Amino acid sequence: MHLPNVLQARFVQALEPLTDSPSDYAGMIRPAADPKFGDYQSNAAMPLAKRVGKTSRDVAAELVQNLNVTDLFEEPEVAGPGFINLRLKDSVLFDSIQQMLLDERVGVSKTTDPKKVIVDFSSPNVAKPMHVGHIRSTVIGDCLARTLRFYGEDVVTDNHLGDWGTQFGIIIYGYRNFGDPAKVAANPVPELSALYRLTNQLIEYQKAKQSLATMADKLATAKSDAETAKEVSDQSESDENLKPKDKKKLRKNAEAATRRVASIEADMKSLKAKIDAVDSDVELSNLASEHSDVDVAVLRETAKLHEGDPENLALWKEFLPHCQDEINRIYDRLNVQFDHTLGESFYHDRLAGVVDHLTTLGLTTKSDGAICVFLEGFDSPMIIQKRDGAFLYATTDLATLQYRRDEFHPDEILYVVDSRQGEHFKKFFAMAEPLGMGEVQLVHVNFGTVLGPDGRPMKTRSGSLIGLESLLNDAVSRAKEVVCNPDRLATMDPPMGGEEQQQIAEIVGIGAIKYADLSHHRTSDYKFDVDKMVALEGNTATYVQYSYARTQSILRRASDGEGLPTFEQALEQAAATQPMTFTHPNERSLALMLMRFEEAIEQVRLNYAPNALCDYLFETAKTYSSFNESCRVLGNDDPAVMQTRLALVVLTGRVLKKGLSLLGIDVAERM
């Protein structure tokens, strides 16, 4: 039962005599912050009192008089300036727990108005290894797809791969100039990766040399600005005519100027590292001299591929499956699947038609040889074809949108892409109505950046993004140290073998990385700290997974040698037919928390926010820990009490397992 929704409907009825817009106030229902005030609380009376010219307590009293909730709640109480406190009847809690035990969906109902939702996520460039920048789109998109399906939506997932861009020009150039066909044929994945890294390193070297030449002037200007800002700020401190807020503003300006200097210096350090890495290696230095136009040459190879050059097209077809295999290996490890993997190449033949269609609609304008769409409310146009005839990402996105409309007939499309692409998606979405897709809800599910310990985007010392596989390996290694340390292993009965240890380390390590990402609001940046991620305390996957393992440990001991599924089934039937009883406040707190699982699922759906589910699972695990410490489950003298507590243990395990699975995280039966 979704209690806030039920309450909202009841409050609408109670508010109708007081206002013409009851729904504006009916939703002001929250879980009570302190159990002594009840389970739920409404503060609708306070904002409504100003509108009706009464005191908030009088309005609250009138609402309580109109409110019909006694079938579910004890008599409502008015507290303070007009809070309405509601406490759920224990009998309702018992009924709900019993129903959840017998329900494979643990009490979460499906939406009565399912929608066709496409989730577009991950979308790496397939010709180069996945890196830390891909983790957020991949795990957020996967979680949303899983949760929306569970919610009852008709979900289609699509990995819009970058399989047609400059990265293939890099590989083709590298193969032609540095590759050994026999080695590539014998061992394609590592050889193609090595060729990509070598060619890209030469490109980055040339770019770094060009950028460094201009960075010195930029740094000098920034230092001068910082010195000036500091002088002005220092002088202002003794200026009695300046207001404190103005002095504070000047201090902030000086601090920002100092940070800009540090940022430029860090960028220059990264550029120098890229240059030094090549200059200090004789072979690389010679290659850099011989291929000084590598960046331009790679673009030529890419253009030839797009123009249908037979040799480049043949190499692309030969290399693409191997590149996809490498990425799929990472997806397998992350337990991420897609319904469709339609890359940019799939839409290439449709791009000219998109330009023609927009031109027919009178939406295009030629500007300096390029074909553009000027959109109201934007300073710059959307370029859909460059003057040299090449198409852009915007053109491909429009072709993709048309295809999805015709093939899937969606009600909603989610684009799980980082916040830096916000301007692109605003323009892109503005094109939906002219293309006849105004009724499709297009959502940019944006997210922030993964940061290193220094608070900057997480990169290697040379300035390149850290490979995703190395992060996974580090997390698994650290997880094994934490959950399979000698002291913990010594308590295991039966003993835990090496294979089981490695399996648990993989589950905990991969889960830690996913959960650390999902537990932050997606729009915020977060620091990558593997030690915190795998900790057995705090808001981590490891803590929630360990809580699940504790429930299974109790149930194994309670089953007394019987098969656990058989024992749980017997408990289900007993709990469903025999009275339950609460003898300790922590039993009731846990039951109420378990009932709120559906509320967490709905929050993820409404706000595209996986952190709502993480927060719920963490709070549930904490509540279970308090219950576990204060409420003896096994060996209890009262059979009714033990049965109630065992039912809560079973249901806690199921809710934690289901919630983690919606995050894309596995559980271990013992830890």
XYZ file of C-alpha atoms in Angstrom:
671
model
C 0.000 0.000 0.000
C 1.337 3.423 -1.004
C 0.185 5.319 2.078
C 1.093 8.883 0.937
C -1.013 8.402 -2.213
C -3.924 7.041 -0.180
C -3.624 9.933 2.266
C -3.412 12.456 -0.539
C -6.714 11.243 -1.976
C -8.355 11.446 1.462
C -6.956 14.952 2.055
C -8.360 16.130 -1.284
C -11.844 15.268 -0.003
C -11.192 16.898 3.355
C -9.880 20.087 1.722
C -12.733 20.592 -0.743
C -14.889 22.622 1.676
C -11.932 24.929 2.365
C -10.420 25.642 -1.061
C -11.099 25.447 -4.792
C -7.681 23.856 -5.350
C -7.436 21.025 -2.798
C -4.790 19.109 -4.764
C -2.343 22.008 -4.207
C -2.325 21.231 -0.480
C -3.194 17.529 -0.353
C 0.316 16.463 -1.334
C 1.956 18.125 1.681
C 2.407 14.767 3.418
C 5.748 13.507 4.716
C 6.962 10.688 6.954
C 7.162 12.005 10.501
C 10.686 12.970 11.541
C 10.180 11.556 15.057
C 8.118 8.375 15.731
C 6.632 9.958 18.870
C 4.676 12.302 16.564
C 3.259 9.429 14.528
C 4.124 7.881 11.181
C 3.049 10.592 8.722
C 2.532 14.320 9.001
C 0.699 16.970 6.962
C 1.469 20.687 7.178
C -1.247 21.732 4.690
C -3.060 23.817 7.311
C -0.319 26.443 7.601
C -0.113 27.714 3.987
C -3.898 27.293 3.626
C -4.602 29.390 6.749
C -3.201 32.508 5.055
C -5.576 32.007 2.119
C -8.742 31.496 4.177
C -8.039 34.050 6.919
C -8.064 31.639 9.854
C -5.461 30.452 12.330
C -3.515 27.412 11.186
C -4.645 25.391 14.224
C -8.289 26.130 13.432
C -7.754 25.059 9.824
C -5.979 21.897 11.000
C -8.862 21.114 13.381
C -11.368 21.555 10.564
C -9.324 19.326 8.289
C -9.138 16.620 10.938
C -12.907 16.822 11.366
C -13.376 16.350 7.595
C -10.685 13.698 7.230
C -11.849 10.121 6.738
C -8.852 7.911 7.612
C -9.916 5.930 10.657
C -9.994 2.698 8.635
C -6.191 2.979 8.387
C -4.989 5.370 11.076
C -5.585 6.134 14.726
C -7.473 9.370 15.406
C -5.424 12.218 13.808
C -3.848 14.739 16.187
C -3.106 18.445 15.740
C 0.265 19.576 17.095
C 2.211 22.834 17.295
C 1.111 25.597 14.918
C -1.074 23.200 12.912
C 0.753 19.987 12.046
C -1.571 17.020 11.552
C 0.009 13.827 12.864
C -1.170 10.388 11.785
C -0.270 7.020 13.250
C -0.975 3.856 11.295
C -3.003 1.185 13.051
C -1.000 -1.885 13.994
C -3.674 -4.070 12.423
C -3.054 -2.361 9.071
C 0.680 -2.915 9.449
C 0.108 -6.599 10.187
C -2.150 -7.008 7.152
C 0.368 -5.246 4.910
C 3.302 -7.352 6.096
C 1.307 -10.530 5.561
C 0.339 -9.464 2.044
C 3.925 -8.489 1.211
C 5.148 -11.926 2.319
C 2.825 -13.644 -0.151
C 3.583 -11.228 -3.008
C 6.539 -11.838 -5.345
C 6.657 -8.049 -5.876
C 6.876 -7.505 -2.068
C 3.851 -5.232 -2.063
C 4.815 -2.903 -4.908
C 1.902 -2.471 -7.296
C 2.340 -1.795 -11.015
C 1.293 1.479 -12.587
C -2.227 1.484 -13.969
C -1.159 3.735 -16.854
C 1.921 2.093 -18.420
C 3.923 4.073 -20.978
C 6.353 3.059 -23.694
C 9.679 4.459 -22.483
C 12.971 4.345 -24.392
C 16.096 4.641 -22.249
C 19.156 5.760 -24.234
C 22.271 5.245 -22.128
C 25.993 4.359 -21.957
C 26.798 5.099 -25.650
C 30.606 4.745 -25.633
C 32.842 5.089 -28.666
C 33.525 1.465 -29.515
C 37.010 1.796 -30.925
C 38.607 2.786 -27.635
C 38.503 1.335 -24.111
C 35.702 2.416 -21.793
C 36.884 4.855 -19.139
C 35.663 6.406 -15.893
C 33.554 8.886 -17.859
C 31.256 6.073 -19.004
C 30.355 4.734 -15.565
C 27.653 7.269 -14.718
C 25.567 6.969 -17.881
C 25.871 3.180 -17.788
C 24.817 2.567 -14.178
C 22.207 5.355 -13.988
C 20.611 4.276 -17.268
C 20.618 0.612 -16.275
C 19.050 1.403 -12.890
C 16.323 3.544 -14.459
C 15.534 0.850 -17.026
C 15.289 -1.834 -14.335
C 13.210 0.328 -11.985
C 10.818 1.591 -14.668
C 10.225 -1.987 -15.831
C 9.476 -3.032 -12.264
C 7.183 -0.018 -11.939
C 5.226 -1.406 -14.879
C 6.398 0.710 -17.812
C 7.040 -0.833 -21.231
C 10.779 -0.142 -21.417
C 13.072 -0.333 -24.462
C 16.804 0.161 -23.903
C 19.098 1.342 -26.687
C 22.864 1.716 -26.590
C 23.501 4.405 -29.209
C 27.104 3.406 -29.875
C 29.674 5.757 -31.335
C 30.770 3.339 -34.056
C 31.215 5.718 -36.980
C 33.299 8.622 -35.753
C 36.878 9.853 -35.586
C 37.926 6.978 -33.338
C 37.737 4.642 -36.335
C 39.788 7.089 -38.364
C 42.384 6.786 -35.564
C 42.399 2.987 -35.729
C 42.514 2.891 -39.528
C 45.419 5.348 -39.595
C 47.213 3.431 -36.847
C 46.711 0.116 -38.639
C 47.998 1.484 -41.941
C 51.038 3.200 -40.475
C 52.018 1.169 -37.412
C 50.072 -2.087 -37.553
C 51.219 -5.623 -38.223
C 48.339 -7.378 -40.084
C 49.451 -10.813 -38.858
C 49.484 -9.697 -35.189
C 46.120 -7.951 -35.544
C 44.571 -11.022 -37.156
C 45.959 -13.303 -34.431
C 45.031 -11.128 -31.444
C 42.723 -8.309 -32.630
C 41.425 -6.752 -29.385
C 44.733 -5.920 -27.633
C 46.467 -5.063 -30.923
C 43.734 -2.656 -32.054
C 43.657 -1.106 -28.573
C 47.429 -0.613 -28.713
C 47.197 0.980 -32.170
C 44.451 3.302 -30.958
C 46.489 4.339 -27.901
C 49.637 4.946 -29.942
C 47.915 7.015 -32.640
C 45.868 8.949 -30.104
C 49.002 9.645 -28.057
C 50.615 11.224 -31.118
C 47.476 13.303 -31.731
C 47.377 14.435 -28.100
C 51.100 15.259 -28.306
C 50.568 17.582 -31.267
C 47.548 19.177 -29.617
C 49.447 19.624 -26.343
C 52.311 21.409 -28.096
C 49.892 23.771 -29.812
C 47.923 24.433 -26.609
C 50.964 24.931 -24.398
C 52.164 27.743 -26.633
C 49.059 29.776 -25.793
C 48.730 28.682 -22.163
C 51.744 30.706 -20.992
C 50.054 33.974 -21.986
C 46.803 32.808 -20.414
C 48.617 31.981 -17.169
C 50.388 35.336 -17.083
C 47.066 37.135 -17.510
C 45.411 34.987 -14.835
C 48.256 35.651 -12.365
C 48.030 39.373 -12.983
C 44.263 39.297 -12.488
C 44.689 37.277 -9.294
C 47.253 39.712 -7.869
C 45.001 42.662 -8.679
C 41.948 40.969 -7.168
C 43.878 40.147 -3.992
C 45.186 43.699 -3.659
C 41.683 45.126 -4.075
C 40.319 42.637 -1.544
C 43.082 43.335 0.992
C 42.589 47.085 0.676
C 38.832 46.779 1.061
C 39.183 45.171 4.480
C 40.202 48.514 6.010
C 37.673 50.550 4.002
C 35.000 51.622 6.474
C 32.713 52.847 3.684
C 32.310 49.368 2.211
C 29.534 47.098 3.439
C 30.496 43.637 4.765
C 28.682 41.937 1.891
C 30.749 43.941 -0.630
C 33.976 42.979 1.135
C 32.881 39.348 1.086
C 32.200 39.603 -2.636
C 35.683 40.988 -3.267
C 37.236 38.186 -1.177
C 35.336 35.632 -3.238
C 36.519 37.275 -6.454
C 40.109 37.044 -5.249
C 39.674 33.407 -4.268
C 38.118 32.580 -7.640
C 41.006 34.306 -9.446
C 43.511 32.291 -7.403
C 41.671 29.063 -8.233
C 41.778 29.950 -11.923
C 45.562 30.281 -11.731
C 45.785 26.862 -10.068
C 43.494 25.369 -12.703
C 45.588 26.709 -15.583
C 48.790 25.509 -13.913
C 47.268 22.033 -13.502
C 46.244 22.017 -17.168
C 49.752 23.068 -18.195
C 51.236 20.334 -16.022
C 49.013 17.794 -17.745
C 50.010 19.087 -21.187
C 53.711 18.968 -20.292
C 53.288 15.376 -19.089
C 51.850 14.397 -22.463
C 54.722 16.112 -24.265
C 57.404 14.664 -21.967
C 56.013 11.150 -22.382
C 56.740 11.356 -26.112
C 59.926 13.455 -26.060
C 61.580 11.190 -23.487
C 61.003 8.102 -25.643
C 63.276 7.994 -28.704
C 60.951 5.800 -30.755
C 57.852 7.861 -29.926
C 59.720 11.093 -30.562
C 60.752 9.898 -34.015
C 57.194 8.833 -34.819
C 55.884 12.229 -33.698
C 58.301 13.954 -36.098
C 57.392 11.642 -38.979
C 53.647 12.033 -38.372
C 53.397 15.693 -37.459
C 50.086 16.034 -39.342
C 48.542 12.963 -37.690
C 45.460 14.860 -36.477
C 44.603 16.091 -39.980
C 45.420 12.712 -41.534
C 43.068 10.929 -39.134
C 40.235 13.255 -40.119
C 40.926 12.407 -43.780
C 40.663 8.693 -43.027
C 37.376 9.302 -41.201
C 35.990 11.334 -44.109
C 36.953 8.565 -46.551
C 35.074 6.037 -44.407
C 31.937 8.187 -44.403
C 32.209 8.656 -48.164
C 32.177 4.884 -48.652
C 35.828 4.332 -49.529
C 35.981 0.544 -50.169
C 39.265 -0.040 -48.305
C 38.317 1.963 -45.214
C 34.833 0.451 -45.201
C 36.320 -3.050 -45.360
C 38.646 -2.296 -42.432
C 35.749 -0.832 -40.451
C 33.669 -3.979 -41.002
C 36.646 -6.123 -40.005
C 37.502 -4.189 -36.840
C 34.037 -3.273 -35.520
C 33.020 -6.720 -34.144
C 36.279 -7.009 -32.191
C 35.816 -3.532 -30.714
C 32.246 -4.388 -29.714
C 33.405 -7.630 -28.086
C 35.779 -5.652 -25.878
C 32.988 -3.347 -24.695
C 30.544 -6.228 -24.221
C 33.058 -7.893 -21.924
C 32.816 -4.859 -19.608
C 29.015 -4.880 -19.843
C 28.971 -8.568 -18.880
C 31.035 -7.802 -15.815
C 28.704 -4.938 -14.896
C 25.648 -7.131 -15.607
C 24.235 -4.563 -18.036
C 22.177 -5.598 -21.064
C 20.455 -3.721 -23.880
C 17.428 -4.513 -26.018
C 19.037 -2.755 -28.977
C 22.515 -1.610 -29.903
C 21.979 0.714 -32.845
C 25.115 2.763 -33.423
C 25.653 5.914 -35.437
C 26.484 3.830 -38.510
C 22.937 2.433 -38.520
C 21.588 5.930 -39.256
C 24.230 7.085 -41.753
C 22.073 6.450 -44.819
C 19.225 8.431 -43.273
C 21.102 11.676 -42.641
C 20.674 13.254 -46.082
C 16.946 12.546 -45.807
C 16.809 14.416 -42.496
C 18.349 17.514 -44.100
C 15.973 17.271 -47.074
C 12.965 16.849 -44.788
C 13.870 19.883 -42.681
C 14.490 21.911 -45.825
C 11.073 20.905 -47.190
C 9.516 22.121 -43.947
C 11.252 25.471 -44.469
C 13.318 25.143 -41.313
C 16.840 25.315 -42.761
C 19.038 28.253 -43.667
C 22.421 28.299 -45.405
C 25.039 30.128 -43.381
C 28.622 30.408 -44.641
C 28.067 27.276 -46.716
C 26.687 25.205 -43.838
C 23.036 24.163 -43.484
C 21.604 25.335 -40.174
C 18.362 25.471 -38.260
C 17.852 28.722 -36.374
C 15.754 28.152 -33.281
C 13.832 30.754 -31.340
C 15.398 31.450 -27.964
C 18.928 30.338 -28.913
C 21.829 32.595 -29.851
C 23.547 30.030 -32.043
C 21.927 27.755 -34.641
C 21.850 23.964 -34.812
C 24.221 22.996 -37.617
C 23.030 19.832 -39.400
C 25.455 19.761 -42.349
C 28.871 21.385 -42.635
C 30.046 23.269 -45.702
C 32.150 20.251 -46.770
C 29.014 18.071 -46.777
C 29.744 16.255 -43.506
C 26.903 15.645 -41.074
C 27.007 16.280 -37.332
C 25.849 14.590 -34.135
C 22.692 16.711 -34.224
C 21.773 15.250 -37.612
C 22.274 11.713 -36.329
C 20.190 12.468 -33.224
C 17.338 13.750 -35.384
C 17.509 10.656 -37.604
C 17.496 8.489 -34.465
C 14.451 10.325 -33.140
C 12.543 9.746 -36.387
C 13.462 6.059 -36.405
C 12.375 5.580 -32.794
C 9.056 7.297 -33.510
C 8.314 5.001 -36.450
C 9.690 1.785 -34.921
C 8.741 2.006 -31.227
C 5.993 4.684 -30.969
C 7.310 5.915 -27.594
C 5.522 8.063 -25.052
C 8.797 9.085 -23.427
C 12.506 8.990 -24.296
C 15.198 9.353 -21.635
C 18.666 10.473 -22.710
C 21.113 9.618 -19.907
C 23.922 11.985 -20.874
C 26.202 14.262 -18.833
C 25.234 17.807 -17.946
C 27.758 19.368 -20.326
C 25.485 18.396 -23.228
C 22.607 20.446 -21.856
C 22.672 23.094 -24.593
C 22.662 20.443 -27.326
C 19.614 18.706 -25.862
C 17.691 21.954 -25.426
C 18.119 22.648 -29.143
C 17.472 19.050 -30.078
C 14.251 18.885 -28.049
C 13.101 22.162 -29.596
C 13.098 20.320 -32.939
C 10.629 17.671 -31.755
C 7.456 19.660 -32.427
C 8.353 20.734 -35.994
C 9.113 17.065 -36.706
C 5.660 16.032 -35.477
C 6.817 14.602 -32.142
C 5.531 17.268 -29.804
C 3.566 14.747 -27.739
C 6.584 12.562 -26.963
C 8.149 13.518 -23.642
C 11.891 13.977 -24.201
C 13.996 14.079 -21.040
C 17.686 14.854 -20.644
C 18.586 12.794 -17.575
C 21.740 14.773 -16.895
C 24.485 13.944 -14.429
C 27.649 15.413 -12.933
C 31.304 14.388 -13.056
C 33.362 11.729 -11.287
C 36.147 13.572 -9.446
C 39.528 12.471 -8.186
C 40.880 13.170 -4.679
C 41.943 16.648 -5.829
C 38.368 17.594 -6.684
C 39.100 17.694 -10.426
C 37.742 15.308 -13.089
C 39.331 11.929 -12.455
C 42.310 11.391 -14.784
C 45.740 9.792 -14.901
C 48.884 11.843 -14.354
C 49.244 12.236 -18.105
C 45.780 13.788 -18.252
C 43.938 10.873 -19.889
C 40.758 9.446 -18.397
C 41.251 6.385 -16.201
C 40.171 3.100 -17.746
C 36.944 1.628 -16.382
C 38.303 -1.905 -16.170
C 41.188 -0.839 -13.946
C 38.702 0.856 -11.596
C 36.643 -2.335 -11.409
C 39.750 -4.402 -10.698
C 40.856 -2.021 -7.927
C 37.419 -2.122 -6.300
C 37.254 -5.921 -6.390
C 40.760 -6.199 -4.920
C 39.938 -3.758 -2.130
C 36.601 -5.452 -1.446
C 38.369 -8.777 -0.967
C 40.667 -7.210 1.629
C 37.662 -5.840 3.539
C 35.085 -8.652 3.460
C 37.477 -11.627 3.230
C 40.106 -10.590 5.775
C 41.486 -13.359 8.028
C 39.512 -12.309 11.105
C 36.208 -12.490 9.230
C 37.121 -15.742 7.471
C 37.889 -17.366 10.822
C 34.228 -16.956 11.860
C 32.816 -18.646 8.740
C 31.092 -21.993 9.233
C 31.483 -23.830 6.955
C 34.853 -22.337 5.914
C 34.870 -20.070 2.874
C 37.021 -21.377 0.014
C 39.056 -19.309 -2.408
C 36.482 -19.517 -5.211
C 33.683 -18.269 -2.960
C 35.907 -15.481 -1.636
C 36.644 -14.263 -5.166
C 32.966 -14.463 -6.114
C 31.969 -12.379 -3.086
C 34.781 -9.876 -3.746
C 33.490 -9.429 -7.315
C 29.899 -8.931 -6.114
C 30.926 -6.472 -3.404
C 33.502 -4.580 -5.487
C 31.309 -4.065 -8.559
C 28.337 -3.254 -6.333
C 30.398 -0.695 -4.430
C 31.249 1.288 -7.555
C 27.664 1.236 -8.805
C 26.142 2.189 -5.464
C 28.643 4.985 -4.821
C 27.566 6.552 -8.102
C 23.832 5.976 -7.682
C 23.688 7.100 -4.030
C 24.636 10.663 -5.007
C 22.003 12.767 -6.699
C 22.784 12.327 -10.374
C 23.209 16.062 -11.019
C 25.983 16.396 -8.428
C 29.690 15.663 -8.842
C 31.252 13.138 -6.470
C 34.743 12.065 -5.440
C 35.821 8.540 -6.310
C 37.137 6.932 -3.108
C 37.308 3.138 -3.322
C 38.064 2.732 0.412
C 34.838 4.510 1.357
C 32.920 2.630 -1.325
C 33.690 -0.835 0.063
C 33.388 0.125 3.748
C 31.144 -2.056 5.915
C 29.744 1.052 7.588
C 27.911 4.051 6.206
C 25.763 4.483 3.123
C 27.495 1.869 0.952
C 26.417 -1.151 -1.054
C 28.641 -3.267 1.190
C 26.641 -2.262 4.280
C 23.323 -3.067 2.578
C 24.670 -6.340 1.146
C 25.964 -7.315 4.584
C 22.548 -6.570 6.088
C 21.002 -8.932 3.539
C 23.582 -11.625 4.392
C 22.695 -11.255 8.080
C 19.027 -11.988 7.310
C 20.020 -15.142 5.448
C 22.256 -16.266 8.299
C 19.331 -16.078 10.736
C 17.038 -17.936 8.351
C 19.588 -20.700 7.760
C 19.855 -21.259 11.503
C 16.077 -21.091 11.916
C 15.508 -23.670 9.176
C 17.350 -26.245 11.291
C 18.745 -28.150 8.339
C 15.678 -27.801 6.105
C 16.058 -26.224 2.685
C 15.765 -22.458 3.064
C 13.094 -22.021 0.322
C 10.950 -24.728 1.995
C 11.335 -23.023 5.372
C 10.418 -19.595 3.966
C 7.319 -21.008 2.260
C 6.141 -22.564 5.508
C 6.740 -19.258 7.307
C 4.785 -17.383 4.632
C 1.760 -19.582 5.123
C 1.953 -19.403 8.913
C 2.378 -15.613 8.950
C -0.494 -15.196 6.505
C -2.948 -17.228 8.587
C -1.911 -16.600 12.193
C -2.013 -13.318 14.155
C 1.116 -11.175 14.344
C 2.126 -9.158 17.360
C 4.492 -6.275 18.154
C 6.222 -6.368 21.523
C 9.044 -3.900 20.832
C 9.049 -0.473 19.092
C 11.822 -1.590 16.704
C 9.590 -4.331 15.304
C 7.012 -1.737 14.352
C 9.652 0.652 12.954
C 11.002 -2.090 10.702
C 7.532 -3.098 9.491
C 6.696 0.507 8.640
C 10.007 0.958 6.815
C 9.374 -2.167 4.727
C 5.968 -0.817 3.744
C 7.641 2.296 2.301
C 9.471 0.357 -0.418
C 6.828 1.336 -2.961
C 7.256 5.010 -2.069
C 10.980 4.805 -2.889
C 10.270 3.145 -6.237
C 7.843 5.898 -7.150
C 10.378 8.603 -6.264
C 12.888 7.059 -8.658
C 10.237 7.052 -11.384
C 9.010 10.597 -10.806
C 12.440 12.252 -10.539
C 14.674 9.841 -12.492
C 16.652 9.745 -9.253
C 18.222 6.402 -8.215
C 19.559 8.001 -5.019
C 16.015 7.854 -3.599
C 16.213 4.052 -3.706
C 19.747 4.039 -2.249
C 18.603 6.255 0.621
C 15.682 3.931 1.290
C 17.828 0.786 1.289
C 20.361 2.402 3.620
C 17.630 3.492 6.047
C 16.058 0.033 5.870
C 19.414 -1.626 6.599
C 19.943 0.716 9.579
C 16.442 0.029 10.882
C 17.037 -3.698 10.522
C 20.312 -3.385 12.435
C 18.489 -1.690 15.326
C 15.829 -4.400 15.233
C 18.490 -7.121 15.151
C 20.274 -5.689 18.190
C 17.180 -5.213 20.331
C 14.818 -8.012 19.259
C 15.929 -11.599 19.787
C 14.635 -13.672 16.890
C 15.707 -17.266 17.498
C 15.052 -19.106 20.743
C 12.234 -16.778 21.754
C 9.863 -18.353 24.310
C 6.728 -16.916 22.684
C 6.026 -18.639 19.317
C 3.885 -15.705 18.086
C 6.688 -13.220 18.799
C 9.289 -15.415 17.090
C 7.038 -15.898 14.070
C 6.464 -12.142 13.756
C 10.185 -11.461 13.982
C 11.074 -14.213 11.505
C 8.514 -12.791 9.092
C 10.201 -9.387 9.385
C 13.620 -10.980 8.763
C 12.350 -12.775 5.636
C 10.708 -9.640 4.284
C 13.742 -7.463 5.032
C 15.943 -9.845 3.057
C 13.552 -9.832 0.115
C 13.192 -6.052 0.052
C 16.960 -5.477 0.280
C 17.625 -8.047 -2.448
C 14.949 -6.663 -4.765
C 16.029 -3.061 -4.141
C 19.684 -3.853 -4.850
C 18.708 -5.755 -8.014
C 16.922 -2.632 -9.283
C 20.214 -0.788 -8.780
C 21.915 -3.513 -10.827
C 23.706 -4.897 -7.743
C 23.934 -8.570 -6.713
C 23.916 -10.012 -3.195
C 25.983 -12.682 -1.439
C 24.240 -15.216 0.761
C 26.991 -14.852 3.350
C 29.696 -12.273 4.014
